[in-house]
Coordinates of C-alpha atoms and ligand atoms in Angstrom, one line a residue:
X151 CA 69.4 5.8 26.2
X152 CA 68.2 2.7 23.7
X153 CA 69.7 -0.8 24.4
X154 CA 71.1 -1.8 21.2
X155 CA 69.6 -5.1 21.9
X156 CA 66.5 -3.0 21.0
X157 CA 67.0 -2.0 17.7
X158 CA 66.2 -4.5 15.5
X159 CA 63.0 -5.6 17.4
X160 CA 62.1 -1.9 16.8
X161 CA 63.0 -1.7 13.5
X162 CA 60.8 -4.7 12.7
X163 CA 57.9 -3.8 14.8
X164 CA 58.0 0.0 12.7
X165 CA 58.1 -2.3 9.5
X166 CA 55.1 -4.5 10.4
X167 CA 53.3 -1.4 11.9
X168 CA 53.7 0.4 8.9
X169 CA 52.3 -2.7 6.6
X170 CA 49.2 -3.4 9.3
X171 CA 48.5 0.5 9.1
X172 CA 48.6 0.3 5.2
X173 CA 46.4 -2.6 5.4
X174 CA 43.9 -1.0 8.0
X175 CA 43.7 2.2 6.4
X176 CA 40.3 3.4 7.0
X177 CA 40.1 4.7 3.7
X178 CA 41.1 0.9 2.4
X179 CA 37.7 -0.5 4.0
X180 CA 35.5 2.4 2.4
X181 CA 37.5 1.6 -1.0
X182 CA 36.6 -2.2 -0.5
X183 CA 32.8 -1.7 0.9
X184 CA 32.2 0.6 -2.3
X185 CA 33.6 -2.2 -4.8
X186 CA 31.5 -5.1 -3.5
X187 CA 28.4 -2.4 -3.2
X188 CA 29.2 -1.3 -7.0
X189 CA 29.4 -5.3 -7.4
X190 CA 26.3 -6.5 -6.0
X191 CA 24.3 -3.4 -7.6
X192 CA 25.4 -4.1 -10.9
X193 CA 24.5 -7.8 -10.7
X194 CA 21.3 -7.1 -9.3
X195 CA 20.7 -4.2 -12.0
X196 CA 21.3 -6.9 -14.3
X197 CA 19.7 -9.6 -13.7
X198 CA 16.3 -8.5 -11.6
X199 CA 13.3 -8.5 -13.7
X200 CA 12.2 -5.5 -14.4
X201 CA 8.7 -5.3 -12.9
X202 CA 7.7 -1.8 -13.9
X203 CA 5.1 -1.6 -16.8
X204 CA 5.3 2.3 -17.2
X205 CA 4.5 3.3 -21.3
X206 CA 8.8 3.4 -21.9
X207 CA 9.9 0.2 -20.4
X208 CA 6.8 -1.7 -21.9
X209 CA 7.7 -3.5 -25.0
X210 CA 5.7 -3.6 -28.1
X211 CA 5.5 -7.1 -27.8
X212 CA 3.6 -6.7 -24.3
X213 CA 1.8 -3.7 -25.6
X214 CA 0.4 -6.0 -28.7
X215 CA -0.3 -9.1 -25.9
X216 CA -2.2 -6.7 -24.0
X217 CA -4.0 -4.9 -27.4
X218 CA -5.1 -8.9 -28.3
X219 CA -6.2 -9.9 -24.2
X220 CA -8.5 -6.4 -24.3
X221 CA -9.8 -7.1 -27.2
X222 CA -11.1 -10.3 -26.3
X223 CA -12.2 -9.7 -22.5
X224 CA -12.9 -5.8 -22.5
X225 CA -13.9 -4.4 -26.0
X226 CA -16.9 -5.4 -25.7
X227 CA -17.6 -3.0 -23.3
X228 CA -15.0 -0.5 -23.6
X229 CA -14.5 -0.7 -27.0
X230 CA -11.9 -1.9 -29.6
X231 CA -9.5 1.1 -28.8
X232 CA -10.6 1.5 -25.1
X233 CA -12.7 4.8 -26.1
X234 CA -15.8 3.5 -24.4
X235 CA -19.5 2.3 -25.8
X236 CA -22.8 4.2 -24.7
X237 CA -25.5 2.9 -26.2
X238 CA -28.2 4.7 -27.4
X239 CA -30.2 5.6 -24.5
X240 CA -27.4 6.9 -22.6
X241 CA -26.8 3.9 -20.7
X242 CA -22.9 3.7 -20.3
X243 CA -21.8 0.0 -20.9
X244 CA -18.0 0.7 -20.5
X245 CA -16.3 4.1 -20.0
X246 CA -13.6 5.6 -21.8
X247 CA -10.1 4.5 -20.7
X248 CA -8.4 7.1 -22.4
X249 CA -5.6 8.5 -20.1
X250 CA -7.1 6.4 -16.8
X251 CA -3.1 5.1 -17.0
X252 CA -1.8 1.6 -16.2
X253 CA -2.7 2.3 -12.0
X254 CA -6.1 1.8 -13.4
X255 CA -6.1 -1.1 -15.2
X256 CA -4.0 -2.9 -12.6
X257 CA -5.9 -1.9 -9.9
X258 CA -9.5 -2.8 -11.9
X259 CA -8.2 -5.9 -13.0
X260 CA -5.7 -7.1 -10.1
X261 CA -8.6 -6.5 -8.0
X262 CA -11.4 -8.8 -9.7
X263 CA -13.2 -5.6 -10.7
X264 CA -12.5 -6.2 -14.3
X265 CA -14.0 -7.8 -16.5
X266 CA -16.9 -6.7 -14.9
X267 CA -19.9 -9.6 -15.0
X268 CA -22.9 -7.5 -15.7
X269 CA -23.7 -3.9 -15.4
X270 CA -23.9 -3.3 -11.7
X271 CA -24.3 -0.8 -9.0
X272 CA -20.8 -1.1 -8.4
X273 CA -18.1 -3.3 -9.6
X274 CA -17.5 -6.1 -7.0
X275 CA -14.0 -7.6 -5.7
X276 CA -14.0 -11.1 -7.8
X277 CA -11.3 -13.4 -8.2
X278 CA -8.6 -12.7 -10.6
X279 CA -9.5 -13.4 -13.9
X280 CA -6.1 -12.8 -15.6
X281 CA -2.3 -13.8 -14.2
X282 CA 0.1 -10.5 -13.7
X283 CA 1.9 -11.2 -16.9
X284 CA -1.5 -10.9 -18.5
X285 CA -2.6 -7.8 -16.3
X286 CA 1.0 -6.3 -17.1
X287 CA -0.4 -6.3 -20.2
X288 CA -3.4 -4.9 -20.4
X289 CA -2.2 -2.1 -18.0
X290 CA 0.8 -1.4 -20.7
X291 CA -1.5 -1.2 -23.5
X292 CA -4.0 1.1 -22.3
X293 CA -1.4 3.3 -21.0
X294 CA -0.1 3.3 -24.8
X295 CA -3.1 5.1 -25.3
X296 CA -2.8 8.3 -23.6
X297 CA -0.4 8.8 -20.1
X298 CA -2.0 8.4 -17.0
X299 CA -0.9 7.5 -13.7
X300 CA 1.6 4.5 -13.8
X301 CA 1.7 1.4 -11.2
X302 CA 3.9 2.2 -8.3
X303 CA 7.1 0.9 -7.4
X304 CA 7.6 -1.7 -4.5
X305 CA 9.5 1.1 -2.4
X306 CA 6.3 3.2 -2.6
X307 CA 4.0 0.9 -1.2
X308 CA 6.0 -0.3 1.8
X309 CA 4.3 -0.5 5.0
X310 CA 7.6 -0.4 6.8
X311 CA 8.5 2.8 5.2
X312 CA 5.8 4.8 6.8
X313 CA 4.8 6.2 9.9
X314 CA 1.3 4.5 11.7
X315 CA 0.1 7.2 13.6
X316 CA 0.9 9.9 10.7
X317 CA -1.2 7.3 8.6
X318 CA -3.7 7.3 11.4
X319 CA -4.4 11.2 11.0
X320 CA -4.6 11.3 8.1
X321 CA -6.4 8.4 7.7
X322 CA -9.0 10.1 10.1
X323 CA -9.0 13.0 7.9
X324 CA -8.9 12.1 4.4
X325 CA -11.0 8.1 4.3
X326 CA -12.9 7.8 7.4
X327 CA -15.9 9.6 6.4
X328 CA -16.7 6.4 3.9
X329 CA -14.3 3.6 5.1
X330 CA -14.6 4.3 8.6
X331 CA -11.9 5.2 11.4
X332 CA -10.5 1.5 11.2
X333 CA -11.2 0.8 7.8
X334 CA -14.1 -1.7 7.8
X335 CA -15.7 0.2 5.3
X336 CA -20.1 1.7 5.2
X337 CA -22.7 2.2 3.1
X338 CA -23.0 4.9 1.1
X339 CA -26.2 6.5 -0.8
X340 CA -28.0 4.8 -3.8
X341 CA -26.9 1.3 -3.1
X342 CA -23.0 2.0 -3.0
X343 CA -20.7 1.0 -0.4
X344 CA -17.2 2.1 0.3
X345 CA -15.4 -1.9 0.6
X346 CA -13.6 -2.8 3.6
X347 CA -10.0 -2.4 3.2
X348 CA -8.9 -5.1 5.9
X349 CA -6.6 -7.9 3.3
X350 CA -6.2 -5.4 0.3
X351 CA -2.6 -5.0 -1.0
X352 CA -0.5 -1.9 -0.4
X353 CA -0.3 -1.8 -3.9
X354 CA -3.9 -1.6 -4.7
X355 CA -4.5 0.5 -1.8
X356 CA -1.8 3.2 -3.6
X357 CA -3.5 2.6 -6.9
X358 CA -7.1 3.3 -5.6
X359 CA -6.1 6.4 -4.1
X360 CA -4.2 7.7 -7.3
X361 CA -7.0 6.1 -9.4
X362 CA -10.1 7.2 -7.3
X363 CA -12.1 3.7 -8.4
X364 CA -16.1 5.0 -8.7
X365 CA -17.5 6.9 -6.4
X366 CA -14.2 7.3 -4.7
X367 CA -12.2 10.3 -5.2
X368 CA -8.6 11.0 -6.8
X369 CA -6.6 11.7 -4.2
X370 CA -3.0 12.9 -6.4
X371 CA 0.3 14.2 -4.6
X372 CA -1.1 17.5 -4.4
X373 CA -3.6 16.6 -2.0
X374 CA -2.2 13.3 -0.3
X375 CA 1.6 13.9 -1.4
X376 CA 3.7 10.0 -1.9
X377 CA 5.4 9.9 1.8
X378 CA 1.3 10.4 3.2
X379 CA 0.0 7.6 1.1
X380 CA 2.7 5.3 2.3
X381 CA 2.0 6.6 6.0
X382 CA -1.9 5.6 5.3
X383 CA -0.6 2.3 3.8
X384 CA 1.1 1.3 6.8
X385 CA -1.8 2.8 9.3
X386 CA -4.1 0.4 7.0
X387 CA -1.4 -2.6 7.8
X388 CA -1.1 -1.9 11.4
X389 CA -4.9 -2.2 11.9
X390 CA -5.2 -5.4 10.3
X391 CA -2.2 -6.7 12.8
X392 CA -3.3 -5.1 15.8
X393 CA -5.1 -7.5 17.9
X394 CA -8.7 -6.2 19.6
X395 CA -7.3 -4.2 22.5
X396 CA -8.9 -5.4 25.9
X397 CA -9.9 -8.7 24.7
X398 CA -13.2 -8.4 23.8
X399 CA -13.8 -6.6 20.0
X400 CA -16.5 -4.1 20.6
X401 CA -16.8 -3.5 17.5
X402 CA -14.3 -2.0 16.7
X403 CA -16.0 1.4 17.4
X404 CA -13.0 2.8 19.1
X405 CA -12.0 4.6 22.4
X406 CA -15.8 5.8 22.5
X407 CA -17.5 2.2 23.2
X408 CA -14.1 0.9 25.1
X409 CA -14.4 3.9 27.5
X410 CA -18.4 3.7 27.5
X411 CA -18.2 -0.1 28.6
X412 CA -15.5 0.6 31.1
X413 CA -18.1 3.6 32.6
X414 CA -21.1 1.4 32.8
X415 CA -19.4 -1.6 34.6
X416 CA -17.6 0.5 36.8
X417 CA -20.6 2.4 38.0
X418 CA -22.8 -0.8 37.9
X419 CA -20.0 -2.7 40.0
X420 CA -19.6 0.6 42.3
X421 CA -23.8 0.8 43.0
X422 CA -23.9 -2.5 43.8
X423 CA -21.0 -2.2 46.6
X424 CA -22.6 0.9 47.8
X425 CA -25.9 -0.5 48.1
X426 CA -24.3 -3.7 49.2
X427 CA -22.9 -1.5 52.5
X428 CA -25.8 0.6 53.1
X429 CA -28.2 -2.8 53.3
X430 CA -25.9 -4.1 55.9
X431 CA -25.2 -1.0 57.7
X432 CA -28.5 -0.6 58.2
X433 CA -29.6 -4.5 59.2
X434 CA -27.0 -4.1 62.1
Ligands
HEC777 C1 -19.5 -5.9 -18.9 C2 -18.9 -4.7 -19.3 C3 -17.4 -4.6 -18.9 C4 -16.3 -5.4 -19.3 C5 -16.4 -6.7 -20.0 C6 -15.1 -4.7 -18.8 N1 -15.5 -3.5 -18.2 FE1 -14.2 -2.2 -17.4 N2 -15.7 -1.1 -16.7 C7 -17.1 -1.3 -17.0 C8 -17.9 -0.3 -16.3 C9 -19.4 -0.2 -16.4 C10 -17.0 0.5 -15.6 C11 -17.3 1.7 -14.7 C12 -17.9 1.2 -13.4 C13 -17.0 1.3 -12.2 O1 -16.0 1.9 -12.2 O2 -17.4 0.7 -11.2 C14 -15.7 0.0 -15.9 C15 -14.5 0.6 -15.4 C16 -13.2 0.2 -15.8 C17 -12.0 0.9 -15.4 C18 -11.9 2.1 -14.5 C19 -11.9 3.3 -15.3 C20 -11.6 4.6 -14.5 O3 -12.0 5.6 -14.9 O4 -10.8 4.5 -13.5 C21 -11.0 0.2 -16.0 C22 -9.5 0.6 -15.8 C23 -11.5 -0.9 -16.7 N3 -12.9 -0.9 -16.6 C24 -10.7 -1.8 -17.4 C25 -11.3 -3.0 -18.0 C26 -10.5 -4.0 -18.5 C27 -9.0 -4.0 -18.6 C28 -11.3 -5.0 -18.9 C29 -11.0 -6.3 -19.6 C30 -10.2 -7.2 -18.8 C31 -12.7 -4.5 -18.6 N4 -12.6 -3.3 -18.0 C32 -13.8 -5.2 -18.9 C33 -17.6 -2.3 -17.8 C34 -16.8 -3.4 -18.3
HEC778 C1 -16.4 9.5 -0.9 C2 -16.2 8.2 -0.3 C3 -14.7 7.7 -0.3 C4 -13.6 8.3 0.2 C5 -13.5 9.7 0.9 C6 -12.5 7.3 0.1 N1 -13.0 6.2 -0.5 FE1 -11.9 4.5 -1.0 N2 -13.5 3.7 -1.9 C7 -14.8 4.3 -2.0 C8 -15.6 3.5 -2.8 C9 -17.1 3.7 -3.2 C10 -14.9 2.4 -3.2 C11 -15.3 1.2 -4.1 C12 -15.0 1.5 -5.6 C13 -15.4 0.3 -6.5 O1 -15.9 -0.7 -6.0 O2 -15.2 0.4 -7.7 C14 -13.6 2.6 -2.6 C15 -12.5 1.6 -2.8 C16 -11.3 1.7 -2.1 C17 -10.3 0.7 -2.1 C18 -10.3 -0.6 -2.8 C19 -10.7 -1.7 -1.8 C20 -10.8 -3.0 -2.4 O3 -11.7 -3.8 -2.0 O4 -10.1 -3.4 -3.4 C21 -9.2 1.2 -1.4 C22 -7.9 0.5 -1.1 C23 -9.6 2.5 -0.9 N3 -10.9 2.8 -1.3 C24 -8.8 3.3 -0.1 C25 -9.2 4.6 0.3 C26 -8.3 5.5 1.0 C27 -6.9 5.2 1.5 C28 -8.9 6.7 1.1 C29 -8.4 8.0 1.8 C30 -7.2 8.5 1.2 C31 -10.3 6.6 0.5 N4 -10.4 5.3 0.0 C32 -11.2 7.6 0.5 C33 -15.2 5.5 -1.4 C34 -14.3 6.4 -0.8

């Protein structure tokens, strides 16, 4: 049996319980998260640059600041509408960009590549010659041409995103045979290399794979799907982190040279006890 002493205290307790479980209704917290989500998305929507140059969301303003900057830096080689100039020996001064997309051009030109000096062997890593706005350009007008592949977005390139020692495989499988298994790069045949890709961007690590620069080839999501690239991406980055294990950088040459060092010093150090005991077993 209640008190009646208890009642009102009761009845207030069921009135504030019932306000405090309005209040904390889990469903009121989901309700609020979602608003300030929606909030912040829209904001950001709005007022982030975009930073895509893909042929849709270039203006023609950037299209016709690009079409002016190619015309002064890159016609000469690649002619006025980026078809290409061979001269008349055969002799290819510029190839045809037609369709090579905005990947391309980024890559060529964020790279140093382009404009390229002289005719080479091989177009050499230079300092940038043009600022992004300027390369943003280019890339949109020559993807006005003809599509091609576009410049990836940020959350494509992201080392973080991806898994090292998926990277690592295929890595191993795919870019070792020129690069290397870490990377450092080689020599290849008639005076070409493949570059060391230690300090190169994800960015222009995605583009050169999409974009197959020279004697490199195209590697496109049917043979090295998006998730793999971004697993190679952050196999590259985790190389460059990784300190020398053991101290001493044997070159780099792997588990091979580690475990061949570690063979020969052992032994050596395990002869010289041996013949260290027999000497004076034998003295005594
Ligand atoms: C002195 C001549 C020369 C100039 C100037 C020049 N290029 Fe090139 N470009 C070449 C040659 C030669 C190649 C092919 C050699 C190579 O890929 O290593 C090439 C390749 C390219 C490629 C790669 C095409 C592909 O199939 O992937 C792009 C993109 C490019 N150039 C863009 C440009 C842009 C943009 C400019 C101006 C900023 C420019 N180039 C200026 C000679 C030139
Ligand atoms: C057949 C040999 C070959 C294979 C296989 C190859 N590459 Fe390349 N790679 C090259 C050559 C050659 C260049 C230099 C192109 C140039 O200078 O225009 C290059 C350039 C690059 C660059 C640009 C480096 C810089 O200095 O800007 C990157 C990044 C790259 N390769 C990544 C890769 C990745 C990742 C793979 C595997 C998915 C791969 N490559 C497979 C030959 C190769």
């Amino acid at each position: 049996m209640k008190s009646p002493s208890s009642r009102p205290a009761g009845r207030r307790s069921r009135l504030s319980r019932a306000l405090s479980s309005r209040r904390r209704h889990p469903l009121a917290a989901i309700a609020v998260l979602v608003a300030v989500l929606f909030t912040c998305g829209g904001a950001y929507a709005a007022l982030a640059p975009s930073a895509s140059v893909s042929t849709d969301a270039a203006s023609s303003t950037q299209i016709d600041d690009g079409k002016k900057l190619f015309a002064v830096g890159c016609a000469s080689c690649h002619g006025l509408g980026g078809e290409g100039i061979v001269k008349e020996d055969g002799t290819v001064l510029g190839p045809s960009l037609i369709g090579v997309g905005a990947a391309a051009v980024d890559f060529q030109v964020g790279t140093g590549r382009m404009p390229m000096a002289a005719p080479n062997a091989q177009a050499e890593r230079k300092p940038v010659a043009y600022n992004d706005e300027q390369i943003a350009a280019l890339s949109a007008y020559v993807a006005s041409l003809a599509p091609g592949p576009d410049v990836p977005d940020e959350e494509d390139v992201d080392p973080s995103a991806g898994d090292v020692a998926r990277g690592g495989e295929l890595f191993r499988a795919n870019c070792a045979q020129c690069h290397n298994t870490t990377g450092q790069g080689g020599a290849l045949s008639m005076g070409q290399y493949a570059p060391s890709l230690t300090g190169v961007s994800p960015k222009h690590i995605y583009e050169a794979m999409i974009t197959g620069p020279q004697a490199m080839p195209v590697f496109n999501d049917e043979t090295i799907p998006a998730q793999d690239k971004q697993d190679i991406i952050a196999f590259l980055k985790s190389v460059e982190e990784e300190p020398n294990p053991g101290g001493l950088g044997i070159g780099r040459a792997g588990p091979v040279a580690e475990g061949l060092w570690a063979w020969l010093i052992g032994i050596g150090v395990l002869i010289g006890m041996a013949t260290w005991i027999v000497t004076r077993s034998s003295k005594s």
